[in-house]
XYZ file of C-alpha atoms in Angstrom:
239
model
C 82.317 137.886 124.375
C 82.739 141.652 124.368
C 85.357 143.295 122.095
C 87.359 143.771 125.876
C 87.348 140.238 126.454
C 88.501 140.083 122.187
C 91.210 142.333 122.460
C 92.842 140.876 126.061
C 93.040 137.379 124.197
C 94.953 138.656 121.673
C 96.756 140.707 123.654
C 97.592 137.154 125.618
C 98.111 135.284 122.248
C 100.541 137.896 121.049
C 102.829 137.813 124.540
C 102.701 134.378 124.226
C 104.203 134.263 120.588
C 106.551 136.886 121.591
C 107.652 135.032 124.002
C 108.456 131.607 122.314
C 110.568 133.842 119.758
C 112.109 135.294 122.215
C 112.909 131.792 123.895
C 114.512 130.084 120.756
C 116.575 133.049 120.355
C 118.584 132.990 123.604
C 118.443 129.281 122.863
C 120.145 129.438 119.197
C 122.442 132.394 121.022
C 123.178 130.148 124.014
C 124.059 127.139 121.582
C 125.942 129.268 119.242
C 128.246 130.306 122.210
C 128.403 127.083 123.643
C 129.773 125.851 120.367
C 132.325 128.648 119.287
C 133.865 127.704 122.495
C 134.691 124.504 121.110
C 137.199 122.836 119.702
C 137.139 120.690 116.550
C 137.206 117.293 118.510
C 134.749 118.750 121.091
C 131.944 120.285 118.463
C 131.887 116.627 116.452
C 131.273 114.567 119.594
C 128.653 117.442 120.491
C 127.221 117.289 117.111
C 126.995 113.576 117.376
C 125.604 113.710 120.690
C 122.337 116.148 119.767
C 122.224 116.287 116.399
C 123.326 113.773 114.335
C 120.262 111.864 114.695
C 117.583 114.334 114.308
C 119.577 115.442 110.907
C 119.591 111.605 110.095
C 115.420 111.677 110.521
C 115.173 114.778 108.680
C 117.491 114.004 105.688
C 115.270 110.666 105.754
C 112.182 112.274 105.607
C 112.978 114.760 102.803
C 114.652 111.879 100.483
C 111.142 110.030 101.245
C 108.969 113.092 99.647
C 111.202 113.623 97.128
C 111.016 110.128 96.134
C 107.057 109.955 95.967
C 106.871 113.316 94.249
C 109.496 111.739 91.615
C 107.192 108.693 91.037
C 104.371 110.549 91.182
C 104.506 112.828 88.681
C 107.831 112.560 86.888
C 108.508 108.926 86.548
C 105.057 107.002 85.962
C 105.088 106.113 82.512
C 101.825 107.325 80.196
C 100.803 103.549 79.800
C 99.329 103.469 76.168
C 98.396 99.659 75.155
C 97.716 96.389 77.704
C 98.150 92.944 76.623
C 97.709 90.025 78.780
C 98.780 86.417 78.547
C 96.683 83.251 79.913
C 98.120 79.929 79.994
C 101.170 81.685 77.816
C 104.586 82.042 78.347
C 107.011 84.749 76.456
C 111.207 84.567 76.929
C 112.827 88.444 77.880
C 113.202 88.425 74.181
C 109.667 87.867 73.692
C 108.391 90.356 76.356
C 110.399 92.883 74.959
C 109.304 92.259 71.039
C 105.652 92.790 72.694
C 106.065 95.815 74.693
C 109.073 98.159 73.651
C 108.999 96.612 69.943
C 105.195 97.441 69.670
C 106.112 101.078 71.354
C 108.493 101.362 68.480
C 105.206 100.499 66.103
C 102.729 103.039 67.319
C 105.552 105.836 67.549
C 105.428 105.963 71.600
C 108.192 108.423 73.579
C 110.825 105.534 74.760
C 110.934 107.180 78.575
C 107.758 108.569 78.645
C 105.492 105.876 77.034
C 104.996 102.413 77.752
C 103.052 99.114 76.816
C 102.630 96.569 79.574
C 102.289 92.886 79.256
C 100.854 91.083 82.283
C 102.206 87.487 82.485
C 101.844 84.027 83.729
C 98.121 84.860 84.824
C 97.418 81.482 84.507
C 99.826 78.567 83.818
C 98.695 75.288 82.400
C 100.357 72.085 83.940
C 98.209 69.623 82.680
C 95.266 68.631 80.850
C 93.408 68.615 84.070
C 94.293 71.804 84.705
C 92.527 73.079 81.851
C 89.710 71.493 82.617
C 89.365 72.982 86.167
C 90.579 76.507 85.274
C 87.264 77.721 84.982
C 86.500 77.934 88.814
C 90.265 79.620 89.834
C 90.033 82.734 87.322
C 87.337 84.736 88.413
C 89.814 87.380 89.299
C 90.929 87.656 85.403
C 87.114 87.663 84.064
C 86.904 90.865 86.620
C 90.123 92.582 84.451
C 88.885 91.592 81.805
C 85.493 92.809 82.309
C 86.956 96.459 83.847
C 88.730 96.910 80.335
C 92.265 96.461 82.285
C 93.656 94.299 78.964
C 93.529 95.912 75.150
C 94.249 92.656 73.946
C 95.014 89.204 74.795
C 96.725 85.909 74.078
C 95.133 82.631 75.233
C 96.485 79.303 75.134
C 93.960 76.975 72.788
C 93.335 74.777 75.708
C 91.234 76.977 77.628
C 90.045 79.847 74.762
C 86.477 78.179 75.119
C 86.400 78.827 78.941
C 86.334 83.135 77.789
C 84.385 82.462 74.517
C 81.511 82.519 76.891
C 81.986 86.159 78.607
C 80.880 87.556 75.554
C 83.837 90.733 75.942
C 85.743 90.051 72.647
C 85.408 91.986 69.431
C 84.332 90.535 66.208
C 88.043 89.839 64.084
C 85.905 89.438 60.502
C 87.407 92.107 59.002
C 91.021 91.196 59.795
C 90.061 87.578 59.238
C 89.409 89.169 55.517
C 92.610 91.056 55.556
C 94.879 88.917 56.608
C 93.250 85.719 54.670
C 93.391 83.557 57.882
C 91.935 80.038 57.276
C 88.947 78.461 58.597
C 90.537 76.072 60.794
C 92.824 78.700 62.721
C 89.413 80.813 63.525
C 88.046 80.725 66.904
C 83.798 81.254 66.450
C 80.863 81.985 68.608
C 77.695 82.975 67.265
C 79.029 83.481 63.239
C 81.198 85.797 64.849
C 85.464 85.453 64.710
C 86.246 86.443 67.844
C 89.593 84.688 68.545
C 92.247 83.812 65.705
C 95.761 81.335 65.840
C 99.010 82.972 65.106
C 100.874 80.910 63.029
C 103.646 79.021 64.073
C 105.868 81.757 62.764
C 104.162 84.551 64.593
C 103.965 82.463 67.993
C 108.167 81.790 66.707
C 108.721 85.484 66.611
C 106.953 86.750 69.857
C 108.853 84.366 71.086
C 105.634 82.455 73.190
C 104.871 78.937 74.064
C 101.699 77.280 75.494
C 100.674 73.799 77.002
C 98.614 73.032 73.501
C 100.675 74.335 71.152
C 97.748 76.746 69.789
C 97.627 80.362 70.787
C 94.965 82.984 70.153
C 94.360 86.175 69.774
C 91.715 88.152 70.820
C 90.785 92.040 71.223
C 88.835 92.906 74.442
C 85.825 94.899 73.423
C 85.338 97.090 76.120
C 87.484 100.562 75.019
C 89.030 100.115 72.102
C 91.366 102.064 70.315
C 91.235 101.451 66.496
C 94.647 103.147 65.482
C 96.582 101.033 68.320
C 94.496 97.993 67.673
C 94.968 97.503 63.810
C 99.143 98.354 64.199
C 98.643 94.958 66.945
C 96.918 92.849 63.955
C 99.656 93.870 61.540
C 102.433 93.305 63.967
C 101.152 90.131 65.175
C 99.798 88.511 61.730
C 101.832 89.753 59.450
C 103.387 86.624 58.803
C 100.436 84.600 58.056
């Protein structure tokens, strides 16, 4: 193409720009016309007629993008601690004391912090449930194994069934700290990896469980020390 041939397409390009302006400006001069000749009655029932729902659409549309930008970036939470319960059950009370009481703990920004608790990943009905749980939660062993939990609390009944994934962190040293006994020590391979609260602790996070027993454990995948030891001292205190 020759600079000619160049210069005649824009040439074409530019009329035809000129053009459309030109068109939607005897069209907003022929509307506004129209509509000063109008009377109140006549310039609703027009409005309704043409406009009203293409303003509806638009209004729609902006309120939508406004909405995502808002959850987007100004009202997602910077989550800063993950807990998890299996075979557990907590009361509002108890949810709260775990989430917005721990926030409190670790000196979070109420608003702009959070701590999430996922629940009821597992309920146990029965004594048989426990016994076949171990084929129906492959889809926790994949959280747990993507570091999606900080910590967790299992119910006694089934603590065995995650002894064996080998992603829990080794409790000694708070087992030292907090002189918890023998008996309320989960082990595998000399190492603590899962300890009781007392009946007291399980009384003030407000949690039940089908056994009776539940245990804590720390998922060993990304750990944050600072967060983890205020969660041992919140949670054991009282042992």
């Amino acid at each position: 193409m020759d600079r000619k041939d160049t210069e005649l397409d824009h040439c074409e390009e530019n009329k035809k720009v000129n053009e459309d302006g030109n068109s939607r400006k005897r069209w907003l001069s022929a509307e506004r016309e129209k509509i000063a000749a109008m009377d109140r009655k006549q310039r609703l029932r027009y409005f309704k007629d043409y406009y009203l729902m293409p303003a509806l659409v638009i209004v729609i549309a902006i309120f939508c993008i406004v909405w995502f930008l808002y959850d987007a970036f100004f009202a997602r939470k910077n989550v800063l601690y993950t807990g998890a319960l299996v075979g557990c059950q907590v009361s509002d009370e108890g949810k709260k004391y775990l989430t917005d009481g721990f926030l409190d703990v670790i000196g979070g920004r109420p608003g702009k912090d959070t701590i999430l608790l996922s629940e009821d990943l597992w309920i146990i009905f029965s004594e048989e449930d426990a016994e076949n749980y171990q084929a129906a939660d492959s889809n926790i062993y994949v959280n747990i194994a993507a570091g999606d939990f900080d910590y967790m609390l299992i119910d006694g009944a089934v603590i065995g069934q995650y002894a064996s994934l080998d992603a829990f962190a080794d409790l000694g040293e708070y087992v030292r700290r907090y002189q918890i006994a023998e008996e309320d020590i989960y082990s595998q391979d000399g190492k603590a990896i899962a300890v009781k609260l007392s009946d007291e602790a399980e009384e003030q996070a407000c949690i039940t469980s089908f056994s009776g027993e539940v245990y804590l454990v720390i998922v060993d995948i990304k750990r944050n020390a600072s967060y983890e030891e205020l969660l041992m001292e919140y949670l054991l205190q009282t042992q």
